[in-house]
PDB file of N, CA and C in Angstrom:
ATOM      1  N   MET P  86       0.843  -1.187   0.000  1.00  0.00           N
ATOM      2  CA  MET P  86       0.000   0.000   0.000  1.00  0.00           C
ATOM      3  C   MET P  86       0.883   1.243   0.000  1.00  0.00           C
ATOM      4  N   SER P  87       0.480   2.286  -0.661  1.00  0.00           N
ATOM      5  CA  SER P  87       1.313   3.487  -0.771  1.00  0.00           C
ATOM      6  C   SER P  87       1.205   4.335   0.486  1.00  0.00           C
ATOM      7  N   ASP P  88       2.182   5.200   0.636  1.00  0.00           N
ATOM      8  CA  ASP P  88       2.183   6.137   1.768  1.00  0.00           C
ATOM      9  C   ASP P  88       0.950   7.028   1.733  1.00  0.00           C
ATOM     10  N   LYS P  89       0.492   7.432   2.902  1.00  0.00           N
ATOM     11  CA  LYS P  89      -0.668   8.331   2.958  1.00  0.00           C
ATOM     12  C   LYS P  89      -0.344   9.693   2.355  1.00  0.00           C
ATOM     13  N   LYS P  90       0.950  10.056   2.328  1.00  0.00           N
ATOM     14  CA  LYS P  90       1.321  11.343   1.743  1.00  0.00           C
ATOM     15  C   LYS P  90       1.045  11.379   0.246  1.00  0.00           C
ATOM     16  N   ASP P  91       0.934  10.209  -0.399  1.00  0.00           N
ATOM     17  CA  ASP P  91       0.641  10.140  -1.825  1.00  0.00           C
ATOM     18  C   ASP P  91      -0.848  10.271  -2.122  1.00  0.00           C
ATOM     19  N   TRP P  92      -1.696  10.105  -1.138  1.00  0.00           N
ATOM     20  CA  TRP P  92      -3.140  10.118  -1.363  1.00  0.00           C
ATOM     21  C   TRP P  92      -3.671  11.425  -1.919  1.00  0.00           C
ATOM     22  N   PRO P  93      -3.170  12.588  -1.502  1.00  0.00           N
ATOM     23  CA  PRO P  93      -3.717  13.826  -2.092  1.00  0.00           C
ATOM     24  C   PRO P  93      -3.589  13.858  -3.615  1.00  0.00           C
ATOM     25  N   LYS P  94      -2.514  13.310  -4.155  1.00  0.00           N
ATOM     26  CA  LYS P  94      -2.346  13.261  -5.606  1.00  0.00           C
ATOM     27  C   LYS P  94      -3.401  12.345  -6.228  1.00  0.00           C
ATOM     28  N   GLU P  95      -3.694  11.233  -5.554  1.00  0.00           N
ATOM     29  CA  GLU P  95      -4.706  10.302  -6.050  1.00  0.00           C
ATOM     30  C   GLU P  95      -6.084  10.955  -6.038  1.00  0.00           C
ATOM     31  N   VAL P  96      -6.390  11.672  -4.972  1.00  0.00           N
ATOM     32  CA  VAL P  96      -7.685  12.350  -4.857  1.00  0.00           C
ATOM     33  C   VAL P  96      -7.802  13.424  -5.934  1.00  0.00           C
ATOM     34  N   GLU P  97      -6.716  14.165  -6.173  1.00  0.00           N
ATOM     35  CA  GLU P  97      -6.720  15.196  -7.208  1.00  0.00           C
ATOM     36  C   GLU P  97      -6.959  14.581  -8.580  1.00  0.00           C
ATOM     37  N   ALA P  98      -6.332  13.439  -8.853  1.00  0.00           N
ATOM     38  CA  ALA P  98      -6.515  12.763 -10.145  1.00  0.00           C
ATOM     39  C   ALA P  98      -7.962  12.318 -10.327  1.00  0.00           C
ATOM     40  N   LEU P  99      -8.598  11.889  -9.253  1.00  0.00           N
ATOM     41  CA  LEU P  99      -9.992  11.458  -9.348  1.00  0.00           C
ATOM     42  C   LEU P  99     -10.930  12.616  -9.648  1.00  0.00           C
ATOM     43  N   LYS P 100     -10.537  13.817  -9.291  1.00  0.00           N
ATOM     44  CA  LYS P 100     -11.371  14.992  -9.530  1.00  0.00           C
ATOM     45  C   LYS P 100     -11.248  15.515 -10.951  1.00  0.00           C
ATOM     46  N   ALA P 101     -10.251  15.065 -11.698  1.00  0.00           N
ATOM     47  CA  ALA P 101     -10.052  15.523 -13.070  1.00  0.00           C
ATOM     48  C   ALA P 101     -11.178  14.997 -13.954  1.00  0.00           C
ATOM     49  N   VAL P 102     -11.540  15.765 -14.965  1.00  0.00           N
ATOM     50  CA  VAL P 102     -12.600  15.389 -15.888  1.00  0.00           C
ATOM     51  C   VAL P 102     -12.027  15.362 -17.291  1.00  0.00           C
ATOM     52  N   GLN P 103     -12.191  14.244 -17.959  1.00  0.00           N
ATOM     53  CA  GLN P 103     -11.716  14.138 -19.336  1.00  0.00           C
ATOM     54  C   GLN P 103     -12.843  14.550 -20.272  1.00  0.00           C
ATOM     55  N   LEU P 104     -12.542  15.466 -21.184  1.00  0.00           N
ATOM     56  CA  LEU P 104     -13.523  15.937 -22.150  1.00  0.00           C
ATOM     57  C   LEU P 104     -13.130  15.453 -23.543  1.00  0.00           C
ATOM     58  N   ALA P 105     -14.124  15.127 -24.329  1.00  0.00           N
ATOM     59  CA  ALA P 105     -13.897  14.739 -25.723  1.00  0.00           C
ATOM     60  C   ALA P 105     -14.618  15.747 -26.611  1.00  0.00           C
ATOM     61  N   PHE P 106     -13.982  16.109 -27.708  1.00  0.00           N
ATOM     62  CA  PHE P 106     -14.556  17.097 -28.617  1.00  0.00           C
ATOM     63  C   PHE P 106     -14.711  16.473 -29.993  1.00  0.00           C
ATOM     64  N   ASP P 107     -15.864  16.680 -30.596  1.00  0.00           N
ATOM     65  CA  ASP P 107     -16.084  16.245 -31.971  1.00  0.00           C
ATOM     66  C   ASP P 107     -15.641  17.377 -32.887  1.00  0.00           C
ATOM     67  N   LEU P 108     -14.452  17.232 -33.439  1.00  0.00           N
ATOM     68  CA  LEU P 108     -13.883  18.254 -34.316  1.00  0.00           C
ATOM     69  C   LEU P 108     -13.675  17.654 -35.698  1.00  0.00           C
ATOM     70  N   SER P 109     -13.588  18.505 -36.693  1.00  0.00           N
ATOM     71  CA  SER P 109     -13.389  18.020 -38.058  1.00  0.00           C
ATOM     72  C   SER P 109     -12.062  17.270 -38.165  1.00  0.00           C
ATOM     73  N   SER P 110     -11.970  16.446 -39.174  1.00  0.00           N
ATOM     74  CA  SER P 110     -10.734  15.691 -39.414  1.00  0.00           C
ATOM     75  C   SER P 110      -9.544  16.622 -39.607  1.00  0.00           C
ATOM     76  N   ASP P 111      -9.770  17.751 -40.286  1.00  0.00           N
ATOM     77  CA  ASP P 111      -8.682  18.710 -40.517  1.00  0.00           C
ATOM     78  C   ASP P 111      -8.180  19.303 -39.203  1.00  0.00           C
ATOM     79  N   ILE P 112      -9.096  19.641 -38.318  1.00  0.00           N
ATOM     80  CA  ILE P 112      -8.690  20.210 -37.023  1.00  0.00           C
ATOM     81  C   ILE P 112      -7.942  19.163 -36.208  1.00  0.00           C
ATOM     82  N   GLN P 113      -8.458  17.941 -36.182  1.00  0.00           N
ATOM     83  CA  GLN P 113      -7.781  16.874 -35.440  1.00  0.00           C
ATOM     84  C   GLN P 113      -6.388  16.622 -36.003  1.00  0.00           C
ATOM     85  N   ARG P 114      -6.278  16.587 -37.330  1.00  0.00           N
ATOM     86  CA  ARG P 114      -4.977  16.379 -37.978  1.00  0.00           C
ATOM     87  C   ARG P 114      -4.022  17.509 -37.620  1.00  0.00           C
ATOM     88  N   ALA P 115      -4.510  18.731 -37.618  1.00  0.00           N
ATOM     89  CA  ALA P 115      -3.656  19.873 -37.285  1.00  0.00           C
ATOM     90  C   ALA P 115      -3.086  19.730 -35.874  1.00  0.00           C
ATOM     91  N   PHE P 116      -3.917  19.304 -34.937  1.00  0.00           N
ATOM     92  CA  PHE P 116      -3.423  19.129 -33.565  1.00  0.00           C
ATOM     93  C   PHE P 116      -2.434  17.969 -33.471  1.00  0.00           C
ATOM     94  N   ARG P 117      -2.716  16.867 -34.156  1.00  0.00           N
ATOM     95  CA  ARG P 117      -1.792  15.726 -34.110  1.00  0.00           C
ATOM     96  C   ARG P 117      -0.450  16.088 -34.734  1.00  0.00           C
ATOM     97  N   VAL P 118      -0.473  16.776 -35.875  1.00  0.00           N
ATOM     98  CA  VAL P 118       0.769  17.156 -36.548  1.00  0.00           C
ATOM     99  C   VAL P 118       1.534  18.177 -35.710  1.00  0.00           C
ATOM    100  N   ALA P 119       0.834  19.194 -35.205  1.00  0.00           N
ATOM    101  CA  ALA P 119       1.493  20.205 -34.367  1.00  0.00           C
ATOM    102  C   ALA P 119       2.108  19.555 -33.133  1.00  0.00           C
ATOM    103  N   ALA P 120       1.380  18.628 -32.534  1.00  0.00           N
ATOM    104  CA  ALA P 120       1.900  17.935 -31.346  1.00  0.00           C
ATOM    105  C   ALA P 120       3.148  17.138 -31.697  1.00  0.00           C
ATOM    106  N   ALA P 121       3.092  16.389 -32.785  1.00  0.00           N
ATOM    107  CA  ALA P 121       4.245  15.588 -33.186  1.00  0.00           C
ATOM    108  C   ALA P 121       5.455  16.473 -33.487  1.00  0.00           C
ATOM    109  N   MET P 122       5.229  17.591 -34.159  1.00  0.00           N
ATOM    110  CA  MET P 122       6.329  18.485 -34.516  1.00  0.00           C
ATOM    111  C   MET P 122       6.968  19.120 -33.282  1.00  0.00           C
ATOM    112  N   GLN P 123       6.194  19.233 -32.204  1.00  0.00           N
ATOM    113  CA  GLN P 123       6.715  19.833 -30.972  1.00  0.00           C
ATOM    114  C   GLN P 123       7.037  18.773 -29.913  1.00  0.00           C
ATOM    115  N   ASP P 124       6.998  17.500 -30.315  1.00  0.00           N
ATOM    116  CA  ASP P 124       7.284  16.372 -29.430  1.00  0.00           C
ATOM    117  C   ASP P 124       6.371  16.391 -28.198  1.00  0.00           C
ATOM    118  N   LEU P 125       5.097  16.661 -28.443  1.00  0.00           N
ATOM    119  CA  LEU P 125       4.081  16.643 -27.396  1.00  0.00           C
ATOM    120  C   LEU P 125       3.041  15.599 -27.742  1.00  0.00           C
ATOM    121  N   ASN P 126       2.254  15.177 -26.751  1.00  0.00           N
ATOM    122  CA  ASN P 126       1.102  14.352 -27.104  1.00  0.00           C
ATOM    123  C   ASN P 126      -0.044  15.295 -27.459  1.00  0.00           C
ATOM    124  N   THR P 127      -1.081  14.759 -28.060  1.00  0.00           N
ATOM    125  CA  THR P 127      -2.176  15.601 -28.554  1.00  0.00           C
ATOM    126  C   THR P 127      -2.847  16.362 -27.423  1.00  0.00           C
ATOM    127  N   SER P 128      -3.029  15.708 -26.283  1.00  0.00           N
ATOM    128  CA  SER P 128      -3.658  16.362 -25.136  1.00  0.00           C
ATOM    129  C   SER P 128      -2.842  17.575 -24.677  1.00  0.00           C
ATOM    130  N   ALA P 129      -1.524  17.425 -24.621  1.00  0.00           N
ATOM    131  CA  ALA P 129      -0.668  18.548 -24.230  1.00  0.00           C
ATOM    132  C   ALA P 129      -0.765  19.676 -25.248  1.00  0.00           C
ATOM    133  N   MET P 130      -0.887  19.323 -26.531  1.00  0.00           N
ATOM    134  CA  MET P 130      -1.016  20.349 -27.570  1.00  0.00           C
ATOM    135  C   MET P 130      -2.309  21.131 -27.393  1.00  0.00           C
ATOM    136  N   VAL P 131      -3.393  20.446 -27.064  1.00  0.00           N
ATOM    137  CA  VAL P 131      -4.667  21.126 -26.813  1.00  0.00           C
ATOM    138  C   VAL P 131      -4.527  22.048 -25.614  1.00  0.00           C
ATOM    139  N   ARG P 132      -3.902  21.553 -24.541  1.00  0.00           N
ATOM    140  CA  ARG P 132      -3.697  22.396 -23.346  1.00  0.00           C
ATOM    141  C   ARG P 132      -2.838  23.615 -23.691  1.00  0.00           C
ATOM    142  N   LYS P 133      -1.812  23.415 -24.520  1.00  0.00           N
ATOM    143  CA  LYS P 133      -0.960  24.533 -24.926  1.00  0.00           C
ATOM    144  C   LYS P 133      -1.770  25.562 -25.710  1.00  0.00           C
ATOM    145  N   ALA P 134      -2.613  25.089 -26.635  1.00  0.00           N
ATOM    146  CA  ALA P 134      -3.439  26.002 -27.442  1.00  0.00           C
ATOM    147  C   ALA P 134      -4.405  26.797 -26.569  1.00  0.00           C
ATOM    148  N   LEU P 135      -4.844  26.178 -25.468  1.00  0.00           N
ATOM    149  CA  LEU P 135      -5.760  26.856 -24.540  1.00  0.00           C
ATOM    150  C   LEU P 135      -5.015  27.656 -23.480  1.00  0.00           C
ATOM    151  N   ASN P 136      -3.693  27.718 -23.604  1.00  0.00           N
ATOM    152  CA  ASN P 136      -2.842  28.431 -22.659  1.00  0.00           C
ATOM    153  C   ASN P 136      -2.997  27.894 -21.231  1.00  0.00           C
ATOM    154  N   LEU P 137      -3.086  26.567 -21.129  1.00  0.00           N
ATOM    155  CA  LEU P 137      -3.134  25.875 -19.836  1.00  0.00           C
ATOM    156  C   LEU P 137      -1.792  25.201 -19.600  1.00  0.00           C
ATOM    157  N   PRO P 138      -1.444  24.919 -18.357  1.00  0.00           N
ATOM    158  CA  PRO P 138      -0.179  24.214 -18.100  1.00  0.00           C
ATOM    159  C   PRO P 138      -0.181  22.840 -18.775  1.00  0.00           C
ATOM    160  N   TYR P 139       0.979  22.391 -19.231  1.00  0.00           N
ATOM    161  CA  TYR P 139       1.116  21.089 -19.888  1.00  0.00           C
ATOM    162  C   TYR P 139       2.530  20.587 -19.698  1.00  0.00           C
ATOM    163  N   ARG P 140       2.711  19.283 -19.877  1.00  0.00           N
ATOM    164  CA  ARG P 140       4.055  18.688 -19.796  1.00  0.00           C
ATOM    165  C   ARG P 140       4.817  19.042 -21.066  1.00  0.00           C
ATOM    166  N   ARG P 141       6.039  19.467 -20.886  1.00  0.00           N
ATOM    167  CA  ARG P 141       6.847  19.914 -22.034  1.00  0.00           C
ATOM    168  C   ARG P 141       7.255  18.766 -22.951  1.00  0.00           C
ATOM    169  N   LYS P 142       7.504  17.608 -22.402  1.00  0.00           N
ATOM    170  CA  LYS P 142       7.912  16.451 -23.194  1.00  0.00           C
ATOM    171  C   LYS P 142       7.055  15.255 -22.797  1.00  0.00           C
ATOM    172  N   ARG P 143       6.901  14.351 -23.738  1.00  0.00           N
ATOM    173  CA  ARG P 143       6.157  13.132 -23.436  1.00  0.00           C
ATOM    174  C   ARG P 143       6.892  12.328 -22.378  1.00  0.00           C
ATOM    175  N   ILE P 144       6.143  11.774 -21.445  1.00  0.00           N
ATOM    176  CA  ILE P 144       6.751  10.959 -20.395  1.00  0.00           C
ATOM    177  C   ILE P 144       7.294   9.662 -20.986  1.00  0.00           C
ATOM    178  N   ARG P 145       6.468   8.985 -21.764  1.00  0.00           N
ATOM    179  CA  ARG P 145       6.889   7.741 -22.393  1.00  0.00           C
ATOM    180  C   ARG P 145       6.571   7.831 -23.881  1.00  0.00           C
ATOM    181  N   PRO P 146       7.509   8.379 -24.655  1.00  0.00           N
ATOM    182  CA  PRO P 146       7.246   8.513 -26.089  1.00  0.00           C
ATOM    183  C   PRO P 146       7.258   7.144 -26.761  1.00  0.00           C
ATOM    184  N   ARG P 147       6.081   6.628 -27.031  1.00  0.00           N
ATOM    185  CA  ARG P 147       5.992   5.329 -27.659  1.00  0.00           C
ATOM    186  C   ARG P 147       4.763   5.265 -28.544  1.00  0.00           C
ATOM    187  N   ILE P 148       4.774   4.308 -29.411  1.00  0.00           N
ATOM    188  CA  ILE P 148       3.642   4.041 -30.292  1.00  0.00           C
ATOM    189  C   ILE P 148       3.094   2.689 -29.872  1.00  0.00           C
ATOM    190  N   THR P 149       1.793   2.587 -29.772  1.00  0.00           N
ATOM    191  CA  THR P 149       1.186   1.316 -29.409  1.00  0.00           C
ATOM    192  C   THR P 149       0.340   0.787 -30.565  1.00  0.00           C
ATOM    193  N   VAL P 150       0.262  -0.507 -30.640  1.00  0.00           N
ATOM    194  CA  VAL P 150      -0.582  -1.176 -31.628  1.00  0.00           C
ATOM    195  C   VAL P 150      -1.054  -2.485 -30.994  1.00  0.00           C
ATOM    196  N   THR P 151      -2.278  -2.860 -31.278  1.00  0.00           N
ATOM    197  CA  THR P 151      -2.806  -4.131 -30.796  1.00  0.00           C
ATOM    198  C   THR P 151      -2.557  -5.198 -31.846  1.00  0.00           C
ATOM    199  N   LEU P 152      -1.888  -6.262 -31.449  1.00  0.00           N
ATOM    200  CA  LEU P 152      -1.623  -7.375 -32.356  1.00  0.00           C
ATOM    201  C   LEU P 152      -2.375  -8.606 -31.865  1.00  0.00           C
ATOM    202  N   HIS P 153      -3.045  -9.261 -32.788  1.00  0.00           N
ATOM    203  CA  HIS P 153      -3.772 -10.489 -32.491  1.00  0.00           C
ATOM    204  C   HIS P 153      -2.884 -11.684 -32.819  1.00  0.00           C
ATOM    205  N   GLU P 154      -3.301 -12.848 -32.396  1.00  0.00           N
ATOM    206  CA  GLU P 154      -2.514 -14.058 -32.645  1.00  0.00           C
ATOM    207  C   GLU P 154      -2.204 -14.222 -34.132  1.00  0.00           C
ATOM    208  N   GLU P 155      -3.198 -13.936 -34.979  1.00  0.00           N
ATOM    209  CA  GLU P 155      -2.983 -14.055 -36.427  1.00  0.00           C
ATOM    210  C   GLU P 155      -1.915 -13.075 -36.911  1.00  0.00           C
ATOM    211  N   ASP P 156      -1.873 -11.886 -36.284  1.00  0.00           N
ATOM    212  CA  ASP P 156      -0.860 -10.894 -36.657  1.00  0.00           C
ATOM    213  C   ASP P 156       0.537 -11.416 -36.331  1.00  0.00           C
ATOM    214  N   PHE P 157       0.687 -12.031 -35.133  1.00  0.00           N
ATOM    215  CA  PHE P 157       1.990 -12.583 -34.762  1.00  0.00           C
ATOM    216  C   PHE P 157       2.391 -13.701 -35.727  1.00  0.00           C
ATOM    217  N   GLU P 158       1.415 -14.507 -36.138  1.00  0.00           N
ATOM    218  CA  GLU P 158       1.718 -15.575 -37.090  1.00  0.00           C
ATOM    219  C   GLU P 158       2.174 -15.004 -38.429  1.00  0.00           C
ATOM    220  N   GLN P 159       1.494 -13.962 -38.896  1.00  0.00           N
ATOM    221  CA  GLN P 159       1.868 -13.334 -40.171  1.00  0.00           C
ATOM    222  C   GLN P 159       3.244 -12.682 -40.073  1.00  0.00           C
ATOM    223  N   LEU P 160       3.497 -11.978 -38.974  1.00  0.00           N
ATOM    224  CA  LEU P 160       4.803 -11.330 -38.801  1.00  0.00           C
ATOM    225  C   LEU P 160       5.917 -12.362 -38.650  1.00  0.00           C
ATOM    226  N   ALA P 161       5.635 -13.449 -37.919  1.00  0.00           N
ATOM    227  CA  ALA P 161       6.634 -14.508 -37.758  1.00  0.00           C
ATOM    228  C   ALA P 161       7.009 -15.096 -39.119  1.00  0.00           C
ATOM    229  N   ALA P 162       6.009 -15.316 -39.970  1.00  0.00           N
ATOM    230  CA  ALA P 162       6.288 -15.842 -41.307  1.00  0.00           C
ATOM    231  C   ALA P 162       7.111 -14.840 -42.118  1.00  0.00           C
ATOM    232  N   ARG P 163       6.750 -13.546 -42.013  1.00  0.00           N
ATOM    233  CA  ARG P 163       7.480 -12.520 -42.754  1.00  0.00           C
ATOM    234  C   ARG P 163       8.945 -12.468 -42.334  1.00  0.00           C
ATOM    235  N   TYR P 164       9.188 -12.585 -41.030  1.00  0.00           N
ATOM    236  CA  TYR P 164      10.549 -12.457 -40.507  1.00  0.00           C
ATOM    237  C   TYR P 164      11.254 -13.808 -40.372  1.00  0.00           C
ATOM    238  N   ASN P 165      10.572 -14.909 -40.797  1.00  0.00           N
ATOM    239  CA  ASN P 165      11.130 -16.252 -40.677  1.00  0.00           C
ATOM    240  C   ASN P 165      11.521 -16.567 -39.231  1.00  0.00           C
ATOM    241  N   LEU P 166      10.581 -16.303 -38.325  1.00  0.00           N
ATOM    242  CA  LEU P 166      10.778 -16.533 -36.899  1.00  0.00           C
ATOM    243  C   LEU P 166       9.658 -17.432 -36.375  1.00  0.00           C
ATOM    244  N   PRO P 167       9.883 -18.086 -35.231  1.00  0.00           N
ATOM    245  CA  PRO P 167       8.791 -18.834 -34.603  1.00  0.00           C
ATOM    246  C   PRO P 167       7.716 -17.870 -34.103  1.00  0.00           C
ATOM    247  N   ALA P 168       6.453 -18.228 -34.265  1.00  0.00           N
ATOM    248  CA  ALA P 168       5.347 -17.346 -33.875  1.00  0.00           C
ATOM    249  C   ALA P 168       5.324 -17.071 -32.378  1.00  0.00           C
ATOM    250  N   ASP P 169       5.912 -17.958 -31.577  1.00  0.00           N
ATOM    251  CA  ASP P 169       5.896 -17.742 -30.127  1.00  0.00           C
ATOM    252  C   ASP P 169       7.100 -16.940 -29.630  1.00  0.00           C
ATOM    253  N   ASP P 170       8.003 -16.538 -30.528  1.00  0.00           N
ATOM    254  CA  ASP P 170       9.154 -15.713 -30.127  1.00  0.00           C
ATOM    255  C   ASP P 170       8.760 -14.235 -30.209  1.00  0.00           C
ATOM    256  N   ARG P 171       7.928 -13.827 -29.270  1.00  0.00           N
ATOM    257  CA  ARG P 171       7.372 -12.472 -29.281  1.00  0.00           C
ATOM    258  C   ARG P 171       8.457 -11.394 -29.166  1.00  0.00           C
ATOM    259  N   ALA P 172       9.494 -11.657 -28.400  1.00  0.00           N
ATOM    260  CA  ALA P 172      10.571 -10.666 -28.245  1.00  0.00           C
ATOM    261  C   ALA P 172      11.275 -10.409 -29.578  1.00  0.00           C
ATOM    262  N   ALA P 173      11.571 -11.474 -30.304  1.00  0.00           N
ATOM    263  CA  ALA P 173      12.247 -11.314 -31.600  1.00  0.00           C
ATOM    264  C   ALA P 173      11.324 -10.628 -32.604  1.00  0.00           C
ATOM    265  N   ILE P 174      10.048 -10.990 -32.574  1.00  0.00           N
ATOM    266  CA  ILE P 174       9.082 -10.347 -33.475  1.00  0.00           C
ATOM    267  C   ILE P 174       8.982  -8.869 -33.149  1.00  0.00           C
ATOM    268  N   ARG P 175       8.899  -8.560 -31.866  1.00  0.00           N
ATOM    269  CA  ARG P 175       8.814  -7.152 -31.435  1.00  0.00           C
ATOM    270  C   ARG P 175      10.033  -6.372 -31.922  1.00  0.00           C
ATOM    271  N   GLN P 176      11.217  -6.967 -31.797  1.00  0.00           N
ATOM    272  CA  GLN P 176      12.448  -6.308 -32.238  1.00  0.00           C
ATOM    273  C   GLN P 176      12.414  -6.054 -33.738  1.00  0.00           C
ATOM    274  N   ARG P 177      11.995  -7.034 -34.514  1.00  0.00           N
ATOM    275  CA  ARG P 177      11.935  -6.866 -35.965  1.00  0.00           C
ATOM    276  C   ARG P 177      10.888  -5.834 -36.369  1.00  0.00           C
ATOM    277  N   VAL P 178       9.751  -5.805 -35.658  1.00  0.00           N
ATOM    278  CA  VAL P 178       8.727  -4.793 -35.928  1.00  0.00           C
ATOM    279  C   VAL P 178       9.296  -3.405 -35.659  1.00  0.00           C
ATOM    280  N   ALA P 179      10.005  -3.248 -34.534  1.00  0.00           N
ATOM    281  CA  ALA P 179      10.610  -1.950 -34.208  1.00  0.00           C
ATOM    282  C   ALA P 179      11.579  -1.520 -35.305  1.00  0.00           C
ATOM    283  N   GLU P 180      12.369  -2.455 -35.818  1.00  0.00           N
ATOM    284  CA  GLU P 180      13.302  -2.143 -36.907  1.00  0.00           C
ATOM    285  C   GLU P 180      12.544  -1.725 -38.167  1.00  0.00           C
ATOM    286  N   GLU P 181      11.472  -2.453 -38.492  1.00  0.00           N
ATOM    287  CA  GLU P 181      10.697  -2.130 -39.688  1.00  0.00           C
ATOM    288  C   GLU P 181      10.037  -0.761 -39.560  1.00  0.00           C
ATOM    289  N   LEU P 182       9.521  -0.457 -38.377  1.00  0.00           N
ATOM    290  CA  LEU P 182       8.915   0.862 -38.159  1.00  0.00           C
ATOM    291  C   LEU P 182       9.963   1.968 -38.269  1.00  0.00           C
ATOM    292  N   GLY P 183      11.169   1.696 -37.776  1.00  0.00           N
ATOM    293  CA  GLY P 183      12.254   2.664 -37.905  1.00  0.00           C
ATOM    294  C   GLY P 183      12.616   2.912 -39.361  1.00  0.00           C
ATOM    295  N   GLN P 184      12.636   1.845 -40.158  1.00  0.00           N
ATOM    296  CA  GLN P 184      12.918   1.985 -41.586  1.00  0.00           C
ATOM    297  C   GLN P 184      11.823   2.782 -42.285  1.00  0.00           C
ATOM    298  N   PHE P 185      10.575   2.519 -41.912  1.00  0.00           N
ATOM    299  CA  PHE P 185       9.463   3.282 -42.477  1.00  0.00           C
ATOM    300  C   PHE P 185       9.627   4.771 -42.168  1.00  0.00           C
ATOM    301  N   ALA P 186       9.920   5.087 -40.905  1.00  0.00           N
ATOM    302  CA  ALA P 186      10.046   6.484 -40.499  1.00  0.00           C
ATOM    303  C   ALA P 186      11.205   7.163 -41.220  1.00  0.00           C
ATOM    304  N   THR P 187      12.324   6.469 -41.350  1.00  0.00           N
ATOM    305  CA  THR P 187      13.486   7.035 -42.045  1.00  0.00           C
ATOM    306  C   THR P 187      13.142   7.335 -43.503  1.00  0.00           C
ATOM    307  N   ALA P 188      12.479   6.379 -44.166  1.00  0.00           N
ATOM    308  CA  ALA P 188      12.093   6.585 -45.562  1.00  0.00           C
ATOM    309  C   ALA P 188      11.066   7.707 -45.682  1.00  0.00           C
ATOM    310  N   PHE P 189      10.121   7.740 -44.767  1.00  0.00           N
ATOM    311  CA  PHE P 189       9.089   8.780 -44.794  1.00  0.00           C
ATOM    312  C   PHE P 189       9.709  10.166 -44.636  1.00  0.00           C
ATOM    313  N   LEU P 190      10.590  10.306 -43.660  1.00  0.00           N
ATOM    314  CA  LEU P 190      11.224  11.606 -43.419  1.00  0.00           C
ATOM    315  C   LEU P 190      12.107  12.017 -44.591  1.00  0.00           C
ATOM    316  N   ALA P 191      12.812  11.076 -45.188  1.00  0.00           N
ATOM    317  CA  ALA P 191      13.654  11.391 -46.352  1.00  0.00           C
ATOM    318  C   ALA P 191      12.792  11.827 -47.515  1.00  0.00           C
ATOM    319  N   ASP P 192      11.635  11.179 -47.676  1.00  0.00           N
ATOM    320  CA  ASP P 192      10.711  11.532 -48.749  1.00  0.00           C
ATOM    321  C   ASP P 192      10.146  12.929 -48.545  1.00  0.00           C
ATOM    322  N   GLN P 193       9.927  13.325 -47.302  1.00  0.00           N
ATOM    323  CA  GLN P 193       9.393  14.661 -46.996  1.00  0.00           C
ATOM    324  C   GLN P 193      10.406  15.753 -47.278  1.00  0.00           C
ATOM    325  N   ASP P 194      11.694  15.396 -47.196  1.00  0.00           N
ATOM    326  CA  ASP P 194      12.763  16.375 -47.451  1.00  0.00           C
ATOM    327  C   ASP P 194      13.064  16.542 -48.933  1.00  0.00           C
ATOM    328  N   THR P 195      12.504  15.668 -49.766  1.00  0.00           N
ATOM    329  CA  THR P 195      12.780  15.712 -51.201  1.00  0.00           C
ATOM    330  C   THR P 195      12.047  16.911 -51.826  1.00  0.00           C
ATOM    331  N   PRO P 196      12.795  17.786 -52.518  1.00  0.00           N
ATOM    332  CA  PRO P 196      12.137  18.938 -53.173  1.00  0.00           C
ATOM    333  C   PRO P 196      11.114  18.491 -54.203  1.00  0.00           C
ATOM    334  N   GLY P 197      10.055  19.258 -54.327  1.00  0.00           N
ATOM    335  CA  GLY P 197       9.010  18.966 -55.302  1.00  0.00           C
ATOM    336  C   GLY P 197       7.932  18.040 -54.799  1.00  0.00           C
ATOM    337  N   LYS P 198       8.020  17.644 -53.552  1.00  0.00           N
ATOM    338  CA  LYS P 198       6.999  16.743 -52.993  1.00  0.00           C
ATOM    339  C   LYS P 198       6.044  17.494 -52.143  1.00  0.00           C
TER     340      LYS P 198
END
């Protein structure tokens, strides 16, 4: 069990209210792109636009994706790995995503695009 001194933070978190806004795709894209360009998450970008306090950098900058058993089987076949070697599959996926990002960024720097 945590120290009682930590409880005020827990109580404060429970009082927070999460709001969702139905905005056009263009507005949502603008916030996602602006956030990515400033190394912020989208929520922090919204807080920044509203001139509210926000975290300057992402705490855990990561990308998440849900993979099903069939996805692991397909990736294992692609990488010639056993389907149950999740660590090796994860490593190869990370490498492939890195290659995608490198190619994407290089393509964005190409004049005339």
